Coordinates of C-alpha atoms and ligand atoms in Angstrom, one line a residue:
M10 CA 62.5 -91.2 243.0
E11 CA 65.4 -90.1 240.9
D12 CA 65.0 -86.3 239.6
Y13 CA 65.6 -86.9 235.8
V14 CA 65.8 -83.8 233.6
L15 CA 66.4 -85.9 230.7
Q16 CA 65.2 -89.3 229.7
M17 CA 65.9 -90.7 226.2
Q18 CA 64.4 -94.3 225.8
H19 CA 64.8 -97.0 223.4
I20 CA 65.8 -94.7 220.7
I21 CA 66.5 -96.1 217.4
K22 CA 67.9 -94.0 214.5
E23 CA 68.9 -95.3 211.0
F24 CA 70.5 -93.9 208.2
P25 CA 70.9 -95.7 204.8
G26 CA 72.8 -98.7 205.5
V27 CA 73.7 -97.8 209.0
R28 CA 71.8 -98.4 212.5
A29 CA 73.6 -95.5 214.2
L30 CA 71.5 -95.8 217.1
D31 CA 70.3 -99.1 218.2
D32 CA 67.9 -98.9 221.2
V33 CA 69.8 -96.4 223.0
C34 CA 68.7 -95.3 226.4
L35 CA 70.3 -92.1 228.4
H36 CA 69.1 -91.1 231.7
V37 CA 70.4 -87.6 232.9
R38 CA 69.9 -86.5 236.6
R39 CA 69.0 -82.9 236.9
G40 CA 72.3 -80.6 237.5
E41 CA 74.7 -83.2 237.0
V42 CA 77.8 -83.4 234.5
H43 CA 76.9 -86.4 232.4
A44 CA 79.7 -87.4 230.1
L45 CA 78.8 -89.6 226.8
C46 CA 81.9 -91.7 225.8
G47 CA 82.5 -94.1 222.9
E48 CA 84.5 -94.3 219.9
N49 CA 84.4 -92.7 217.0
G50 CA 81.1 -93.7 215.1
A51 CA 79.7 -94.8 218.2
G52 CA 76.5 -92.7 217.7
K53 CA 77.2 -89.8 220.4
S54 CA 76.6 -86.9 218.1
T55 CA 73.6 -88.5 216.3
L56 CA 72.0 -89.1 219.7
M57 CA 72.4 -85.4 220.3
K58 CA 70.7 -84.4 217.5
V59 CA 67.7 -86.4 218.1
L60 CA 67.3 -84.5 221.4
S61 CA 67.9 -81.2 219.2
G62 CA 65.4 -82.2 217.0
E63 CA 67.7 -82.1 214.0
H64 CA 66.9 -85.6 213.4
T65 CA 63.3 -86.0 213.7
D66 CA 63.0 -89.5 212.2
Y67 CA 63.6 -91.8 215.1
K68 CA 62.0 -94.5 217.1
G69 CA 61.6 -94.2 221.1
K70 CA 60.6 -91.8 223.2
L71 CA 62.1 -88.3 224.5
I72 CA 61.1 -87.0 228.0
V73 CA 62.4 -83.4 229.0
D74 CA 61.2 -82.5 232.6
G75 CA 59.0 -85.1 232.9
K76 CA 57.2 -84.4 229.8
E77 CA 57.5 -86.4 226.8
Q78 CA 58.6 -84.4 223.6
R79 CA 59.2 -84.8 220.0
F80 CA 61.0 -81.7 218.9
K81 CA 60.8 -80.9 215.3
G82 CA 63.8 -78.6 214.8
I83 CA 66.4 -76.9 216.9
K84 CA 64.1 -73.7 217.6
E85 CA 61.8 -76.0 219.5
S86 CA 64.2 -77.8 221.6
E87 CA 66.2 -74.6 222.2
A88 CA 62.7 -73.0 223.6
D89 CA 62.8 -75.7 225.9
G90 CA 65.8 -75.0 227.6
I91 CA 68.2 -77.2 225.4
A92 CA 71.5 -76.1 223.8
I93 CA 73.6 -77.7 221.5
I94 CA 77.3 -76.7 221.0
H95 CA 78.4 -78.9 217.9
Q96 CA 81.7 -80.5 217.3
E97 CA 81.9 -78.1 214.2
L98 CA 81.5 -74.5 215.3
G99 CA 78.9 -72.6 213.6
L100 CA 80.0 -69.1 213.9
I101 CA 80.1 -66.6 211.1
S102 CA 83.7 -65.3 211.2
T103 CA 83.1 -62.1 209.3
M104 CA 80.2 -61.0 211.9
S105 CA 81.0 -59.4 215.2
I106 CA 80.6 -61.6 218.2
C107 CA 77.5 -59.5 219.1
E108 CA 76.1 -60.3 215.7
N109 CA 76.7 -64.0 215.9
I110 CA 75.3 -64.2 219.6
F111 CA 71.8 -62.9 218.4
L112 CA 72.1 -64.2 215.0
S113 CA 68.4 -65.1 213.7
D114 CA 67.2 -64.2 216.9
E115 CA 67.7 -60.3 217.1
I116 CA 66.1 -58.1 219.8
C117 CA 63.7 -55.8 217.9
S118 CA 62.0 -52.7 218.8
R119 CA 59.7 -51.1 216.1
G120 CA 61.0 -53.5 213.6
L121 CA 64.5 -52.2 214.4
I122 CA 67.4 -54.1 215.7
D123 CA 68.1 -52.8 219.3
W124 CA 71.9 -52.6 219.1
D125 CA 72.1 -50.8 222.6
E126 CA 70.3 -53.8 224.3
E127 CA 72.3 -56.4 222.1
Y128 CA 75.6 -55.0 223.0
R129 CA 74.3 -54.8 226.8
Q130 CA 73.3 -58.4 227.0
S131 CA 76.5 -59.3 225.0
R132 CA 78.8 -58.0 227.3
E133 CA 77.1 -59.5 230.0
L134 CA 77.3 -62.8 228.9
L135 CA 81.0 -62.3 227.8
K136 CA 81.7 -61.4 231.3
M137 CA 80.1 -64.3 232.5
L138 CA 82.4 -66.4 230.5
G139 CA 85.5 -64.3 231.8
L140 CA 86.1 -62.7 228.1
D141 CA 87.4 -59.4 228.3
I142 CA 86.6 -58.1 225.1
S143 CA 84.4 -56.1 223.2
P144 CA 81.5 -57.4 221.6
A145 CA 82.0 -55.9 218.4
T146 CA 85.2 -57.9 217.8
R147 CA 85.0 -59.8 214.6
V148 CA 84.8 -63.5 215.2
G149 CA 87.1 -64.2 212.5
N150 CA 89.8 -62.4 214.8
L151 CA 89.1 -64.7 217.7
G152 CA 91.1 -67.8 218.6
I153 CA 89.5 -71.0 218.6
G154 CA 89.0 -71.0 222.3
Q155 CA 87.5 -67.9 222.5
Q156 CA 85.2 -68.5 219.5
Q157 CA 84.1 -71.7 221.4
L158 CA 83.3 -69.3 224.6
V159 CA 81.3 -66.9 222.0
E160 CA 79.2 -70.3 221.3
I161 CA 78.5 -70.9 224.8
A162 CA 77.6 -67.0 225.2
K163 CA 75.1 -67.7 222.3
A164 CA 73.6 -71.0 224.0
L165 CA 73.6 -69.2 227.2
K166 CA 71.7 -66.1 226.3
K167 CA 68.4 -67.8 226.7
D168 CA 67.4 -69.9 230.0
V169 CA 69.4 -73.3 229.7
K170 CA 68.6 -76.1 231.3
I171 CA 70.6 -78.6 229.4
L172 CA 73.7 -77.7 227.9
V173 CA 75.2 -80.0 225.4
L174 CA 78.9 -79.8 224.6
D175 CA 80.2 -82.0 221.7
E176 CA 83.9 -82.5 221.8
P177 CA 84.6 -79.0 223.2
T178 CA 88.1 -79.1 223.9
A179 CA 89.4 -81.3 220.9
A180 CA 90.9 -78.3 219.2
L181 CA 91.6 -76.1 222.2
P182 CA 95.0 -75.5 223.8
E183 CA 95.4 -76.8 227.4
K184 CA 94.7 -73.6 229.1
D185 CA 91.6 -72.8 227.3
S186 CA 90.4 -76.3 228.1
E187 CA 91.1 -76.0 231.6
N188 CA 89.0 -72.7 231.7
L189 CA 86.2 -74.5 229.9
L190 CA 85.9 -77.4 232.2
N191 CA 86.0 -75.1 235.3
L192 CA 82.9 -73.2 233.4
I193 CA 81.1 -76.2 232.9
L194 CA 81.6 -76.8 237.0
S195 CA 80.7 -73.3 237.4
F196 CA 77.4 -73.9 235.6
K197 CA 76.7 -76.7 237.3
E198 CA 76.5 -74.8 240.5
K199 CA 73.9 -72.6 239.1
G200 CA 71.9 -75.9 238.0
I201 CA 72.5 -76.4 234.7
T202 CA 72.6 -80.0 233.6
T203 CA 75.8 -80.5 231.3
I204 CA 76.1 -83.3 228.8
F205 CA 79.7 -83.5 227.8
I206 CA 81.2 -85.4 224.8
S207 CA 84.9 -86.0 224.8
H208 CA 87.8 -88.2 223.7
K209 CA 90.1 -86.8 226.5
L210 CA 89.2 -89.2 229.1
N211 CA 91.1 -87.8 231.6
E212 CA 88.7 -84.5 231.4
V213 CA 85.8 -86.8 231.6
M214 CA 87.3 -88.5 234.7
E215 CA 88.0 -84.8 236.0
I216 CA 84.6 -83.3 235.8
A217 CA 81.7 -85.9 235.2
D218 CA 79.3 -87.0 237.8
T219 CA 78.0 -89.9 235.6
I220 CA 79.2 -91.7 232.5
T221 CA 77.2 -93.4 229.8
I222 CA 79.1 -95.5 227.4
L223 CA 78.0 -95.9 223.7
R224 CA 79.4 -98.8 221.5
D225 CA 78.4 -99.7 218.0
G226 CA 75.1 -97.4 218.7
K227 CA 74.2 -99.4 221.7
T228 CA 74.1 -98.2 225.4
I229 CA 76.7 -100.4 227.1
T230 CA 76.5 -99.0 230.7
T231 CA 75.7 -96.0 232.5
R232 CA 77.4 -95.4 236.1
P233 CA 78.4 -93.0 238.5
K234 CA 82.0 -91.8 237.7
D235 CA 83.7 -93.2 240.8
E236 CA 83.1 -96.9 239.5
F237 CA 85.4 -96.0 236.6
D238 CA 89.2 -96.0 236.1
T239 CA 90.5 -94.9 233.1
N240 CA 91.3 -98.5 232.2
S241 CA 87.7 -99.7 232.4
L242 CA 86.1 -96.9 230.7
V243 CA 88.5 -97.8 227.6
S244 CA 87.7 -101.5 227.8
N245 CA 84.1 -100.4 227.9
M246 CA 84.1 -98.3 224.9
V247 CA 86.4 -100.6 222.8
G248 CA 84.8 -104.0 223.9
R249 CA 88.4 -105.3 224.3
E250 CA 91.6 -104.7 226.3
L251 CA 94.0 -102.2 224.7
T252 CA 97.5 -103.0 224.6
N253 CA 100.3 -101.0 225.1
R254 CA 99.7 -97.7 223.4
F255 CA 103.3 -96.8 222.0
E256 CA 105.1 -100.2 221.0
P257 CA 108.6 -99.9 220.4
R258 CA 109.9 -99.6 216.8
N259 CA 112.5 -101.7 215.7
C260 CA 113.6 -99.8 212.2
S261 CA 116.7 -98.6 210.9
I262 CA 117.1 -95.0 210.2
G263 CA 118.4 -94.0 207.0
D264 CA 119.6 -90.9 205.0
V265 CA 118.0 -87.4 205.4
V266 CA 115.0 -87.1 203.1
L267 CA 113.9 -83.6 203.7
E268 CA 115.9 -80.6 205.0
V269 CA 115.5 -76.9 205.4
E270 CA 118.2 -74.6 206.0
D271 CA 117.9 -71.0 207.4
W272 CA 114.2 -71.2 206.7
S273 CA 112.3 -68.0 207.2
A274 CA 108.8 -66.6 206.1
Y275 CA 107.7 -63.1 206.5
D276 CA 104.3 -61.8 206.7
A277 CA 104.5 -58.5 205.0
V278 CA 100.6 -57.6 205.8
N279 CA 101.3 -57.7 209.7
D280 CA 105.0 -56.8 209.3
R281 CA 106.0 -59.8 211.2
W282 CA 108.3 -63.3 210.8
V283 CA 106.3 -66.0 211.0
L284 CA 109.1 -68.2 210.6
R285 CA 113.2 -67.4 211.6
D286 CA 116.0 -69.0 210.6
I287 CA 114.7 -72.5 211.0
N288 CA 117.1 -75.6 210.5
L289 CA 115.2 -79.1 210.4
N290 CA 115.8 -82.4 209.0
V291 CA 114.1 -85.8 208.9
R292 CA 115.5 -89.1 207.8
A293 CA 114.0 -92.1 206.0
G294 CA 112.5 -94.3 208.7
E295 CA 112.4 -91.5 211.3
I296 CA 109.4 -90.2 213.0
V297 CA 110.3 -86.2 214.1
G298 CA 108.1 -84.8 216.3
V299 CA 107.3 -80.8 216.2
A300 CA 106.1 -79.7 219.6
G301 CA 105.2 -76.0 220.7
M302 CA 102.4 -73.9 221.9
I303 CA 99.4 -72.8 219.5
G304 CA 100.7 -70.1 217.2
A305 CA 104.4 -71.0 217.8
G306 CA 104.4 -71.6 213.6
R307 CA 104.3 -75.4 213.4
T308 CA 101.4 -75.3 210.9
E309 CA 102.9 -72.4 209.1
L310 CA 106.2 -74.3 209.0
A311 CA 104.6 -77.1 207.3
M312 CA 102.6 -75.2 205.0
S313 CA 105.5 -73.3 203.8
I314 CA 107.8 -76.6 202.8
F315 CA 104.3 -78.0 201.2
G316 CA 104.1 -74.8 199.2
A317 CA 100.8 -73.8 200.9
L318 CA 102.2 -70.6 202.7
D319 CA 101.0 -67.0 201.2
Q320 CA 103.7 -65.4 202.9
N321 CA 107.3 -64.7 201.4
V322 CA 109.5 -68.1 202.3
S323 CA 113.0 -68.0 202.0
G324 CA 115.7 -70.4 202.8
K325 CA 117.2 -73.6 201.5
L326 CA 115.0 -76.7 200.7
K327 CA 116.9 -80.2 200.2
L328 CA 115.0 -83.3 199.1
E329 CA 117.3 -86.5 199.4
G330 CA 120.5 -84.6 199.7
K331 CA 119.7 -82.5 196.5
E332 CA 118.9 -78.8 197.0
R333 CA 115.8 -77.6 194.8
R334 CA 114.1 -74.8 194.1
L335 CA 111.2 -73.9 196.9
I336 CA 107.9 -75.7 196.4
R337 CA 105.5 -73.0 195.2
Q338 CA 102.2 -75.5 195.3
P339 CA 101.0 -78.4 197.0
K340 CA 100.9 -80.0 193.6
E341 CA 104.7 -79.6 193.2
A342 CA 104.9 -81.2 196.5
I343 CA 103.2 -84.2 196.0
E344 CA 105.1 -84.7 192.7
A345 CA 108.2 -84.6 194.5
G346 CA 106.9 -87.2 197.5
V347 CA 106.0 -84.5 200.2
Y348 CA 102.6 -84.6 201.6
Y349 CA 101.1 -82.5 204.4
L350 CA 98.0 -83.6 206.1
T351 CA 96.0 -80.6 207.3
E352 CA 94.9 -80.2 211.0
D353 CA 91.6 -78.4 209.6
R354 CA 90.2 -81.2 208.0
K355 CA 86.8 -79.8 207.3
R356 CA 87.9 -76.9 205.9
L357 CA 90.9 -77.9 203.7
G358 CA 91.2 -81.8 204.1
L359 CA 88.0 -82.6 202.4
V360 CA 85.2 -82.1 200.2
L361 CA 82.4 -83.3 202.6
T362 CA 79.8 -83.5 200.0
S363 CA 81.5 -86.1 198.0
D364 CA 82.1 -89.6 198.6
I365 CA 84.9 -91.7 200.0
A366 CA 86.2 -92.7 197.0
Y367 CA 86.3 -89.2 195.3
N368 CA 88.1 -87.5 198.4
S369 CA 90.6 -90.6 198.9
T370 CA 92.0 -90.3 195.5
L371 CA 91.8 -86.4 194.8
A372 CA 95.6 -86.2 195.6
S373 CA 96.6 -89.1 193.5
L374 CA 94.7 -88.9 190.2
D375 CA 97.7 -89.5 188.1
N376 CA 97.8 -93.0 189.4
I377 CA 94.5 -93.7 188.1
T378 CA 94.2 -91.8 185.0
D379 CA 94.8 -93.4 181.6
H380 CA 94.9 -90.6 178.7
M381 CA 92.7 -88.3 181.0
I382 CA 90.0 -90.8 182.0
I383 CA 89.6 -92.2 185.6
D384 CA 89.9 -96.0 185.8
K385 CA 86.7 -96.1 188.3
D386 CA 87.4 -100.0 188.9
R387 CA 90.8 -99.0 189.8
E388 CA 89.8 -96.2 192.2
L389 CA 87.3 -98.2 194.0
E390 CA 89.9 -101.3 194.1
L391 CA 92.4 -99.0 195.8
V392 CA 89.9 -97.1 198.2
N393 CA 88.1 -100.1 199.3
D394 CA 91.7 -101.6 200.3
M395 CA 92.2 -98.1 202.1
I396 CA 88.9 -98.7 203.8
G397 CA 89.9 -102.3 204.8
K398 CA 93.7 -101.2 206.0
L399 CA 92.6 -98.2 207.8
R400 CA 89.2 -99.8 209.3
I401 CA 87.1 -96.7 208.0
K402 CA 83.6 -97.6 209.5
T403 CA 81.2 -97.0 206.5
P404 CA 78.5 -98.8 204.8
S405 CA 80.2 -98.1 201.3
V406 CA 83.0 -96.4 199.6
L407 CA 80.4 -94.3 197.8
Q408 CA 79.2 -92.8 201.5
K409 CA 79.6 -89.2 201.2
V410 CA 82.3 -87.9 203.8
K411 CA 79.9 -85.5 205.5
N412 CA 77.9 -88.4 207.0
L413 CA 80.8 -90.2 208.6
S414 CA 82.1 -89.7 212.2
G415 CA 84.7 -87.4 213.0
G416 CA 87.4 -89.8 213.6
N417 CA 86.4 -91.8 210.5
Q418 CA 87.0 -88.4 208.3
Q419 CA 90.2 -88.2 209.7
K420 CA 91.1 -91.6 208.5
V421 CA 90.0 -90.7 205.1
C422 CA 92.3 -87.6 205.3
I423 CA 94.8 -90.2 205.8
A424 CA 93.9 -92.5 202.9
K425 CA 94.1 -89.7 200.7
A426 CA 97.8 -88.9 201.7
L427 CA 99.0 -92.8 201.7
L428 CA 97.7 -93.0 198.3
T429 CA 100.2 -90.1 197.1
K430 CA 102.9 -92.5 198.1
P431 CA 104.7 -89.9 200.1
K432 CA 108.5 -90.1 200.8
V433 CA 107.8 -87.6 203.6
L434 CA 104.7 -87.3 205.6
I435 CA 103.9 -84.2 207.4
L436 CA 101.3 -84.9 210.1
D437 CA 99.7 -81.8 211.6
E438 CA 97.4 -83.0 214.7
A439 CA 96.5 -86.2 213.0
T440 CA 94.8 -87.6 216.2
R441 CA 92.9 -84.6 217.0
G442 CA 89.1 -85.7 217.9
I443 CA 89.8 -89.4 217.4
D444 CA 89.1 -92.1 219.7
I445 CA 91.7 -93.7 221.7
G446 CA 91.4 -97.3 219.6
A447 CA 91.6 -95.4 216.4
K448 CA 94.6 -93.4 217.8
N449 CA 96.4 -96.6 218.6
E450 CA 95.7 -97.8 215.1
I451 CA 96.9 -94.5 213.7
Y452 CA 100.3 -94.9 215.9
Q453 CA 100.8 -98.6 214.4
L454 CA 100.1 -97.5 210.9
M455 CA 102.8 -94.5 211.7
N456 CA 105.2 -97.4 212.7
Q457 CA 104.4 -99.5 209.8
L458 CA 105.1 -96.5 207.6
V459 CA 108.6 -95.6 208.7
E460 CA 109.5 -99.5 208.5
Q461 CA 108.9 -99.1 204.9
G462 CA 111.1 -96.0 204.8
I463 CA 108.9 -93.3 205.0
A464 CA 110.0 -89.8 206.7
I465 CA 107.4 -88.7 209.2
I466 CA 107.1 -85.1 210.8
M467 CA 104.4 -85.2 213.4
I468 CA 103.2 -82.0 214.5
S469 CA 100.9 -82.4 217.8
S470 CA 99.9 -80.4 221.1
E471 CA 99.7 -83.6 222.8
L472 CA 102.9 -84.3 224.4
P473 CA 102.4 -88.2 225.2
E474 CA 101.9 -89.0 221.8
I475 CA 104.9 -86.6 220.6
L476 CA 107.0 -88.5 223.5
G477 CA 105.7 -91.9 222.9
M478 CA 106.2 -91.8 218.8
S479 CA 109.3 -89.4 218.3
D480 CA 112.7 -90.4 217.6
R481 CA 114.0 -86.8 217.7
V482 CA 111.6 -83.6 218.6
Y483 CA 111.9 -80.5 217.7
V484 CA 110.2 -77.7 219.8
M485 CA 109.3 -74.3 218.5
R486 CA 108.4 -71.1 219.9
E487 CA 107.6 -67.6 218.5
G488 CA 108.5 -69.1 214.9
R489 CA 111.7 -70.3 215.9
I490 CA 113.2 -73.7 216.9
S491 CA 113.8 -73.3 220.6
G492 CA 115.1 -76.9 221.2
E493 CA 115.7 -79.9 219.7
F494 CA 115.9 -83.3 221.5
D495 CA 117.1 -87.0 220.6
N496 CA 114.4 -89.2 222.0
K497 CA 115.7 -92.8 221.1
E498 CA 115.5 -93.9 224.9
L499 CA 112.3 -92.0 225.5
Q500 CA 114.1 -90.1 227.7
V501 CA 112.7 -86.9 227.3
T502 CA 110.1 -85.7 229.6
Q503 CA 107.3 -83.4 229.2
E504 CA 108.8 -80.5 231.5
D505 CA 111.8 -80.5 228.9
I506 CA 109.7 -79.7 226.1
A507 CA 107.2 -77.4 228.0
L508 CA 110.3 -75.5 229.0
K509 CA 111.5 -74.9 225.5
A510 CA 108.0 -74.0 224.4
T511 CA 107.2 -71.3 226.7
G512 CA 110.7 -70.1 226.9
G513 CA 110.7 -69.8 230.4
K514 CA 110.1 -71.7 234.0
T515 CA 106.9 -73.3 233.9
T516 CA 105.1 -73.8 237.0
Ligands
ATP28 N1 73.8 -87.5 208.1 C1 74.2 -89.2 208.1 N2 74.0 -90.1 207.3 C2 74.6 -91.2 207.2 N3 75.1 -91.7 208.1 C3 75.3 -90.8 209.1 C4 74.9 -89.9 209.4 N4 75.2 -89.2 210.7 C5 75.8 -90.0 211.0 N5 76.1 -91.1 210.5 C6 76.4 -92.3 210.8 O1 76.2 -92.7 212.2 C7 76.9 -93.2 212.9 C8 77.5 -92.6 214.2 O2 77.9 -91.4 213.9 P1 78.0 -90.1 215.0 O3 78.5 -89.1 214.2 O4 77.1 -90.1 215.9 O5 79.4 -90.7 215.9 P2 79.8 -90.0 217.1 O6 80.0 -91.1 218.4 O7 79.8 -88.7 217.1 O8 81.5 -90.3 216.5 P3 82.8 -89.0 216.5 O9 83.5 -89.4 217.9 O10 83.8 -89.6 215.4 O11 82.4 -87.8 216.5 C9 78.4 -93.5 211.9 O12 78.7 -94.7 211.4 C10 78.1 -92.3 210.9 O13 78.6 -92.9 209.6
MG29 MG1 80.7 -87.0 217.1

């Protein structure tokens, strides 16, 4: 008989207007890496929240280690050896690593926190994860990759039987992702079972033993990894064959719309140049990719153009051939037809507790306001139109954004951008955490936008999409442009870019 560490049987979970899980079954063998795949909104995170006891009003059965359970909260599932690392990290950035690891679970002796013991254990955990830093380090000073590891350390401080990672690598640079995947494989040797959720199908194919596919809240199939290839995985996820990801564009490229010259930004606090002597332009109907490693200054470049960077910015800014004074706040940028879509949608892009309509029109209220009064009918009409065009999956335009799946939240950010009718659209990691079907939709949408004459600057860490979408590519390194490529005939290679991004030979 199979040895299952977890069986979830006929799980049904409803939210108002949405049946998020519709008779889902998940059977996970002891010690395996089990990948959970599906499009945005398929129900993956919801299923894991049923497991963790965050959702308690569901139908169906949960059997952990042969015993039926019905957890009433995270504490209970944790006590049973289940640890979940969510899509959104939950660390407190002003606290130290050690404080975070033991948050609300402090080790006490005689009514006082036993710091020595907490530090000792923290050091051990960090060592196990290959992190060579002091447990006293403030979490806010760590990169996302390291924060991720702190979350894992927090999970591992107890005896973990089942570790759930919900899109752990979505925001990680390649190197950190690789480390994390190796870590998961090393957990496997220790007998820990991992449930792994990722839209990066190459990672799934690399580490999973078994794959379960969800679509529209239903289990489509559970099979050993070896029975899938990327194509069959995708077609099971989306329920149809996907055609060519990057379709050729046939659009005429016009005049330069935005140009920066000798563009620099100086960070006085840390006495360092964030951006140095950058010359960049983008034309109407053109997609310009900006590649580079994390920390190369790509986001800073975008924010500085958008008037959202605190540092001292200098240089020349030209819009449609005319030099103008530098933009000092996003409102001015939007009025000038420049929109920046942030990479940090949760913190900067959305008001999570408000609805889709509110969020979508937030940057373009002028268009729907008459004598200081918002025309609600017009707002709903515009936003419903966007929901249709972008295929945002939601029961209603009045759904709170925090209740949408990650990918659909991103589409709301795009709706918000488009409603400002930008001439220049700067996209920062716009397809991060987005499933492959929705990614294709965004690519198609970008093609439509440039065909209408919009200029797009696309910052991305995914080289395939940079190469597949861009007419030209700039590569940034340490705050400077280290390379520029013409990509009309799609002749640029990943190696070309990597070389410029790292400034040396790649191995
Ligand atoms: N708290 C909630 N209230 C209302 N609806 C919700 C809530 N949480 C999730 N949903 C809905 O349930 C469905 C499944 O969402 P879920 O977050 O599980 O998707 P997912 O597979 O994790 O997607 P993604 O890959 O985008 O993270 C979606 O339609 C979502 O809008
Ligand atoms: Mg999710």
